[in-house]
CSV table of C-alpha atoms in Angstrom, one decimal:
chain,number,residue,atom,x,y,z
M,10,UNK,CA,-20.8,46.3,-69.9
M,11,UNK,CA,-24.4,47.5,-70.3
M,12,UNK,CA,-23.9,49.9,-67.4
M,13,UNK,CA,-20.8,51.5,-68.8
M,14,UNK,CA,-22.3,51.7,-72.3
M,15,UNK,CA,-25.4,53.4,-70.9
M,16,UNK,CA,-23.3,55.7,-68.8
M,17,UNK,CA,-21.2,56.6,-71.9
M,18,UNK,CA,-24.2,57.1,-74.0
M,19,UNK,CA,-25.9,59.4,-71.5
M,20,UNK,CA,-22.7,61.4,-71.2
M,21,UNK,CA,-22.1,61.8,-75.0
M,22,UNK,CA,-25.7,62.2,-76.3
M,23,UNK,CA,-26.4,65.5,-74.7
M,24,UNK,CA,-23.3,66.9,-76.4
M,25,UNK,CA,-24.5,66.0,-79.9
M,26,UNK,CA,-26.4,68.8,-81.8
M,27,UNK,CA,-30.1,67.8,-81.9
M,28,UNK,CA,-30.6,67.8,-85.7
M,29,UNK,CA,-27.4,65.7,-86.3
M,30,UNK,CA,-28.3,63.4,-83.4
M,31,UNK,CA,-31.7,62.5,-84.9
M,32,UNK,CA,-30.1,61.9,-88.3
M,33,UNK,CA,-27.3,59.8,-86.8
M,34,UNK,CA,-29.7,57.6,-84.7
M,35,UNK,CA,-31.9,57.2,-87.7
M,36,UNK,CA,-28.9,55.7,-89.5
M,37,UNK,CA,-28.3,53.5,-86.5
M,38,UNK,CA,-31.9,52.4,-87.0
M,39,UNK,CA,-31.1,51.5,-90.6
M,40,UNK,CA,-28.2,49.4,-89.4
M,41,UNK,CA,-30.4,47.7,-86.8
M,42,UNK,CA,-33.0,46.9,-89.4
M,43,UNK,CA,-30.5,45.4,-91.8
M,44,UNK,CA,-28.5,43.3,-89.3
M,45,UNK,CA,-31.1,42.7,-86.6
M,46,UNK,CA,-32.7,39.7,-88.3
M,47,UNK,CA,-34.7,38.4,-85.4
M,48,UNK,CA,-36.0,41.8,-84.4
M,49,UNK,CA,-36.8,42.7,-88.0
M,50,UNK,CA,-38.7,39.4,-88.6
M,51,UNK,CA,-40.7,39.8,-85.4
M,52,UNK,CA,-41.6,43.3,-86.2
M,53,UNK,CA,-42.8,42.4,-89.7
M,54,UNK,CA,-44.9,39.6,-88.1
M,55,UNK,CA,-46.5,42.2,-85.8
M,56,UNK,CA,-47.2,44.5,-88.8
M,57,UNK,CA,-48.8,41.7,-90.6
M,58,UNK,CA,-51.3,41.2,-87.8
M,59,UNK,CA,-52.1,45.0,-87.9
M,60,UNK,CA,-52.3,45.4,-91.6
M,61,UNK,CA,-53.3,41.9,-92.8
M,62,UNK,CA,-51.3,39.0,-94.1
M,63,UNK,CA,-52.1,40.0,-97.7
M,64,UNK,CA,-50.3,43.4,-97.3
M,65,UNK,CA,-47.7,44.2,-99.9
M,66,UNK,CA,-44.2,43.2,-98.7
M,67,UNK,CA,-42.7,46.4,-100.0
M,68,UNK,CA,-45.2,48.5,-97.8
M,69,UNK,CA,-44.4,46.3,-94.7
M,70,UNK,CA,-40.7,46.8,-95.3
M,71,UNK,CA,-41.1,50.6,-95.7
M,72,UNK,CA,-43.1,50.9,-92.5
M,73,UNK,CA,-40.7,48.6,-90.6
M,74,UNK,CA,-37.7,50.7,-91.7
M,75,UNK,CA,-39.5,53.9,-90.4
M,76,UNK,CA,-40.3,52.1,-87.1
M,77,UNK,CA,-36.6,51.1,-86.6
M,78,UNK,CA,-35.5,54.7,-87.2
M,79,UNK,CA,-38.2,56.0,-84.8
M,80,UNK,CA,-37.1,53.5,-82.2
M,81,UNK,CA,-33.4,54.5,-82.4
M,82,UNK,CA,-34.4,58.2,-82.3
M,83,UNK,CA,-36.2,57.4,-79.0
M,84,UNK,CA,-32.8,56.1,-77.7
M,85,UNK,CA,-31.3,59.4,-78.6
M,86,UNK,CA,-34.0,61.2,-76.6
M,87,UNK,CA,-33.6,58.7,-73.7
M,88,UNK,CA,-29.8,59.2,-73.5
M,89,UNK,CA,-30.0,63.0,-73.5
M,90,UNK,CA,-33.3,63.5,-71.6
M,91,UNK,CA,-31.8,64.0,-68.2
M,92,UNK,CA,-29.8,67.0,-69.4
M,93,UNK,CA,-32.7,68.8,-71.1
M,94,UNK,CA,-34.3,71.8,-69.4
M,95,UNK,CA,-38.1,72.1,-69.1
M,96,UNK,CA,-38.0,74.7,-71.9
M,97,UNK,CA,-36.0,72.5,-74.2
M,98,UNK,CA,-38.5,69.6,-73.6
M,99,UNK,CA,-41.4,71.9,-74.3
M,100,UNK,CA,-39.8,73.0,-77.5
M,101,UNK,CA,-40.1,69.4,-78.7
M,102,UNK,CA,-43.9,69.6,-78.4
M,103,UNK,CA,-45.9,70.5,-81.5
M,104,UNK,CA,-49.3,70.3,-79.9
M,105,UNK,CA,-51.4,68.6,-77.2
M,106,UNK,CA,-55.0,67.6,-77.9
M,107,UNK,CA,-57.3,66.6,-75.1
M,108,UNK,CA,-55.3,67.7,-72.0
M,109,UNK,CA,-58.6,68.7,-70.4
M,110,UNK,CA,-59.4,65.0,-70.0
M,111,UNK,CA,-56.4,64.6,-67.7
M,112,UNK,CA,-57.2,67.7,-65.8
M,113,UNK,CA,-60.8,66.7,-65.2
M,114,UNK,CA,-59.8,63.2,-64.2
M,115,UNK,CA,-57.3,64.4,-61.6
M,116,UNK,CA,-59.9,66.8,-60.2
M,117,UNK,CA,-62.0,63.8,-59.2
M,118,UNK,CA,-59.4,63.0,-56.6
M,119,UNK,CA,-59.4,59.2,-57.2
M,120,UNK,CA,-56.1,59.1,-59.0
M,121,UNK,CA,-55.6,58.4,-62.7
M,122,UNK,CA,-54.5,55.3,-64.5
M,123,UNK,CA,-52.7,56.8,-67.5
M,124,UNK,CA,-51.9,54.2,-70.2
M,125,UNK,CA,-50.2,54.2,-73.6
M,126,UNK,CA,-48.3,51.8,-75.9
M,127,UNK,CA,-44.8,51.5,-77.0
M,128,UNK,CA,-45.8,54.2,-79.5
M,129,UNK,CA,-44.2,57.3,-81.0
M,130,UNK,CA,-41.8,59.2,-78.8
M,131,UNK,CA,-42.9,57.7,-75.5
M,132,UNK,CA,-39.8,58.9,-73.6
M,133,UNK,CA,-40.7,62.5,-74.4
M,134,UNK,CA,-44.3,61.8,-73.6
M,135,UNK,CA,-43.3,60.8,-70.1
M,136,UNK,CA,-41.0,63.7,-69.6
M,137,UNK,CA,-43.6,66.2,-70.9
M,138,UNK,CA,-46.3,64.7,-68.7
M,139,UNK,CA,-44.1,65.1,-65.6
M,140,UNK,CA,-43.4,68.8,-66.5
M,141,UNK,CA,-47.1,69.7,-67.1
M,142,UNK,CA,-48.4,67.8,-64.1
M,143,UNK,CA,-45.7,68.3,-61.5
M,144,UNK,CA,-47.8,70.7,-59.5
M,145,UNK,CA,-50.8,68.4,-59.6
M,146,UNK,CA,-49.6,64.8,-59.1
M,147,UNK,CA,-46.8,62.3,-59.0
M,148,UNK,CA,-46.2,59.9,-61.9
M,149,UNK,CA,-45.2,56.4,-61.0
M,150,UNK,CA,-44.2,54.0,-63.8
M,151,UNK,CA,-43.5,50.2,-63.4
M,152,UNK,CA,-40.6,49.0,-65.5
M,153,UNK,CA,-38.6,45.8,-65.9
M,154,UNK,CA,-35.9,45.6,-63.2
M,155,UNK,CA,-32.7,46.1,-65.2
M,156,UNK,CA,-29.5,44.2,-64.5
M,157,UNK,CA,-27.0,44.9,-63.2
M,158,UNK,CA,-28.5,46.7,-60.3
M,159,UNK,CA,-26.3,49.8,-60.7
M,160,UNK,CA,-27.7,50.2,-64.2
M,161,UNK,CA,-31.3,50.1,-62.8
M,162,UNK,CA,-30.3,52.6,-60.1
M,163,UNK,CA,-28.8,55.0,-62.7
M,164,UNK,CA,-31.9,54.9,-64.8
M,165,UNK,CA,-34.1,55.4,-61.7
M,166,UNK,CA,-32.0,58.4,-60.7
M,167,UNK,CA,-32.2,60.0,-64.2
M,168,UNK,CA,-35.9,59.4,-64.4
M,169,UNK,CA,-36.4,61.0,-61.0
M,170,UNK,CA,-34.6,64.1,-62.3
M,171,UNK,CA,-37.3,64.3,-64.9
M,172,UNK,CA,-40.1,64.0,-62.3
M,173,UNK,CA,-40.8,60.3,-63.0
M,174,UNK,CA,-40.7,57.6,-60.3
M,175,UNK,CA,-40.0,54.1,-61.6
M,176,UNK,CA,-40.6,50.9,-59.7
M,177,UNK,CA,-39.8,47.3,-60.6
M,178,UNK,CA,-42.8,45.7,-62.4
M,179,UNK,CA,-42.3,42.5,-60.5
M,180,UNK,CA,-43.2,44.2,-57.2
M,181,UNK,CA,-45.2,47.2,-58.5
M,182,UNK,CA,-48.8,46.3,-57.5
M,183,UNK,CA,-48.7,47.7,-53.9
M,184,UNK,CA,-47.0,50.9,-55.0
M,185,UNK,CA,-49.5,51.5,-57.8
M,186,UNK,CA,-52.4,51.0,-55.5
M,187,UNK,CA,-50.9,53.5,-53.0
M,188,UNK,CA,-50.3,55.9,-55.9
M,189,UNK,CA,-53.9,55.8,-57.2
M,190,UNK,CA,-55.4,56.0,-53.7
M,191,UNK,CA,-53.3,59.1,-53.0
M,192,UNK,CA,-54.7,60.8,-56.1
M,193,UNK,CA,-51.6,60.4,-58.2
M,194,UNK,CA,-50.9,58.9,-61.6
M,195,UNK,CA,-50.0,55.3,-62.4
M,196,UNK,CA,-48.4,55.3,-65.9
M,197,UNK,CA,-48.8,51.9,-67.6
M,198,UNK,CA,-47.7,50.3,-70.9
M,199,UNK,CA,-50.8,48.5,-72.1
M,200,UNK,CA,-49.5,46.7,-75.2
M,201,UNK,CA,-47.1,44.2,-73.7
M,202,UNK,CA,-47.8,41.8,-70.8
M,203,UNK,CA,-44.4,41.5,-69.1
M,204,UNK,CA,-45.6,39.3,-66.3
M,205,UNK,CA,-47.6,36.9,-68.4
M,206,UNK,CA,-50.7,37.2,-66.2
M,207,UNK,CA,-52.9,39.4,-68.4
M,208,UNK,CA,-56.0,38.7,-70.4
M,209,UNK,CA,-56.1,36.6,-73.5
M,210,UNK,CA,-58.3,38.7,-75.8
M,211,UNK,CA,-58.9,39.4,-79.5
M,212,UNK,CA,-56.4,41.9,-80.8
M,213,UNK,CA,-56.5,42.8,-84.5
M,214,UNK,CA,-58.5,39.6,-85.0
M,215,UNK,CA,-56.3,37.1,-83.3
M,216,UNK,CA,-55.7,36.0,-79.6
M,217,UNK,CA,-53.1,38.1,-77.8
M,218,UNK,CA,-52.3,38.4,-74.1
M,219,UNK,CA,-52.5,42.0,-72.9
M,220,UNK,CA,-52.0,43.4,-69.4
M,221,UNK,CA,-55.2,43.9,-67.4
M,222,UNK,CA,-53.8,46.0,-64.6
M,223,UNK,CA,-55.4,49.2,-65.8
M,224,UNK,CA,-58.9,47.7,-65.8
M,225,UNK,CA,-58.4,45.9,-62.5
M,226,UNK,CA,-57.1,49.0,-60.7
M,227,UNK,CA,-59.9,51.2,-62.2
M,228,UNK,CA,-62.7,48.9,-61.2
M,229,UNK,CA,-61.4,48.4,-57.7
M,230,UNK,CA,-60.5,52.0,-56.8
M,231,UNK,CA,-62.8,54.0,-59.1
M,232,UNK,CA,-59.9,55.6,-60.8
M,233,UNK,CA,-60.4,56.7,-64.5
M,234,UNK,CA,-58.4,55.1,-67.2
M,235,UNK,CA,-57.0,57.6,-69.8
M,236,UNK,CA,-55.0,56.6,-72.8
M,237,UNK,CA,-52.6,59.0,-74.5
M,238,UNK,CA,-50.5,58.7,-77.6
M,239,UNK,CA,-47.4,60.6,-78.6
M,240,UNK,CA,-46.7,60.7,-82.4
M,241,UNK,CA,-43.3,61.6,-83.7
M,242,UNK,CA,-43.6,64.0,-86.6
M,243,UNK,CA,-41.3,64.2,-89.6
M,244,UNK,CA,-39.5,67.2,-87.9
M,245,UNK,CA,-39.0,65.0,-84.8
M,246,UNK,CA,-41.4,67.2,-82.7
M,247,UNK,CA,-44.2,65.5,-80.9
M,248,UNK,CA,-48.0,65.6,-81.2
M,249,UNK,CA,-49.8,64.3,-78.1
M,250,UNK,CA,-53.4,63.2,-78.2
M,251,UNK,CA,-55.2,62.3,-74.9
M,252,UNK,CA,-58.3,60.2,-75.2
M,253,UNK,CA,-61.4,60.7,-73.1
M,254,UNK,CA,-61.6,58.5,-70.0
M,255,UNK,CA,-62.8,54.9,-70.7
M,256,UNK,CA,-66.1,54.1,-69.1
M,257,UNK,CA,-65.5,50.9,-67.2
M,258,UNK,CA,-68.6,48.8,-66.6
M,259,UNK,CA,-68.9,47.4,-63.0
M,260,UNK,CA,-71.4,44.6,-62.7
M,261,UNK,CA,-69.9,43.1,-59.5
M,262,UNK,CA,-68.3,40.3,-61.5
M,263,UNK,CA,-64.6,41.3,-61.2
M,264,UNK,CA,-63.2,38.8,-63.6
M,265,UNK,CA,-65.8,39.6,-66.3
M,266,UNK,CA,-65.5,43.3,-65.8
M,267,UNK,CA,-61.7,43.2,-65.9
M,268,UNK,CA,-61.8,41.3,-69.2
M,269,UNK,CA,-64.3,43.7,-70.7
M,270,UNK,CA,-62.3,46.7,-69.6
M,271,UNK,CA,-59.1,45.2,-71.1
M,272,UNK,CA,-61.0,44.7,-74.4
M,273,UNK,CA,-62.0,48.4,-74.3
M,274,UNK,CA,-58.3,49.3,-73.9
M,275,UNK,CA,-57.5,47.0,-76.8
M,276,UNK,CA,-59.9,48.8,-79.1
M,277,UNK,CA,-58.3,52.2,-78.5
M,278,UNK,CA,-54.8,50.7,-79.0
M,279,UNK,CA,-56.0,49.2,-82.3
M,280,UNK,CA,-57.3,52.5,-83.5
M,281,UNK,CA,-54.0,54.3,-83.0
M,282,UNK,CA,-51.7,51.5,-84.1
M,283,UNK,CA,-53.8,51.0,-87.3
M,284,UNK,CA,-53.7,54.8,-88.0
M,285,UNK,CA,-49.9,55.1,-87.7
M,286,UNK,CA,-48.4,51.6,-87.7
M,287,UNK,CA,-44.8,52.9,-88.1
M,288,UNK,CA,-45.2,54.6,-84.7
M,289,UNK,CA,-45.8,51.3,-82.9
M,290,UNK,CA,-42.4,50.2,-81.8
M,291,UNK,CA,-43.1,46.7,-80.5
M,292,UNK,CA,-40.4,44.2,-81.3
M,293,UNK,CA,-41.7,41.4,-79.0
M,294,UNK,CA,-44.2,38.7,-79.9
M,295,UNK,CA,-47.7,39.7,-78.8
M,296,UNK,CA,-49.9,37.2,-80.4
M,297,UNK,CA,-50.1,33.6,-79.1
M,298,UNK,CA,-49.6,32.1,-82.5
M,299,UNK,CA,-46.2,33.9,-82.8
M,300,UNK,CA,-45.0,32.7,-79.3
M,301,UNK,CA,-45.3,29.1,-80.2
M,302,UNK,CA,-43.3,29.1,-83.4
């Protein structure tokens, strides 16, 4: 059923006029917010961690509604992305700030660990990255292995048409190592620990488990870690900001250095999530206190 729904959506969405499509999927977001009780409650909990438990309920609700609309707009972009030309994708871009950081990092020849969060228009971010870097490097992104298998293969094929290679997160380690050592780009989501093997660190003032693969890869293979964030604007165009490379400290204590590096990543994530909380589209429990309730 999920396969046929996805296939139908990727067939119909490219036929929908862009302006109407964003309006329609924003309304789907309103419906999801109203009827998706568990997702809504979890997102509001996440917002409380970001903005503080004493935040006004009306403000939390306003931001949550915006986030659900942004999330469903992302699905519209996902469903139609494989049919967009490079020029159409570029037309979605308002501006890029800090692209020179990525160019300098690639020029070092050690590969790049490019990280972000479930933030803003991350589907367009990936697509744009592949377009602008296709002459320079491959982009490999680990994802959860979808079921049924034919759904995963369809998504993999469509991502490949956009210049993005996806690999199952469960078996991605070896592929990511090869990617970095070959001078290419490992694209990682840094705000959700799918495998449950990351570092338990302070995140917005409370313990949360975040993935530590970026720091571990960087320290072992001397590959720079660069974080980028794609913010969806009110007109549904995209503003991308690429941060300067993080300076990972190497003392020879791998466990300690990986933890410190992951904390550095967390501080950058906090800055961007706090700045535009409605752009953070995380509906899963992140903090340990929420996982045990």
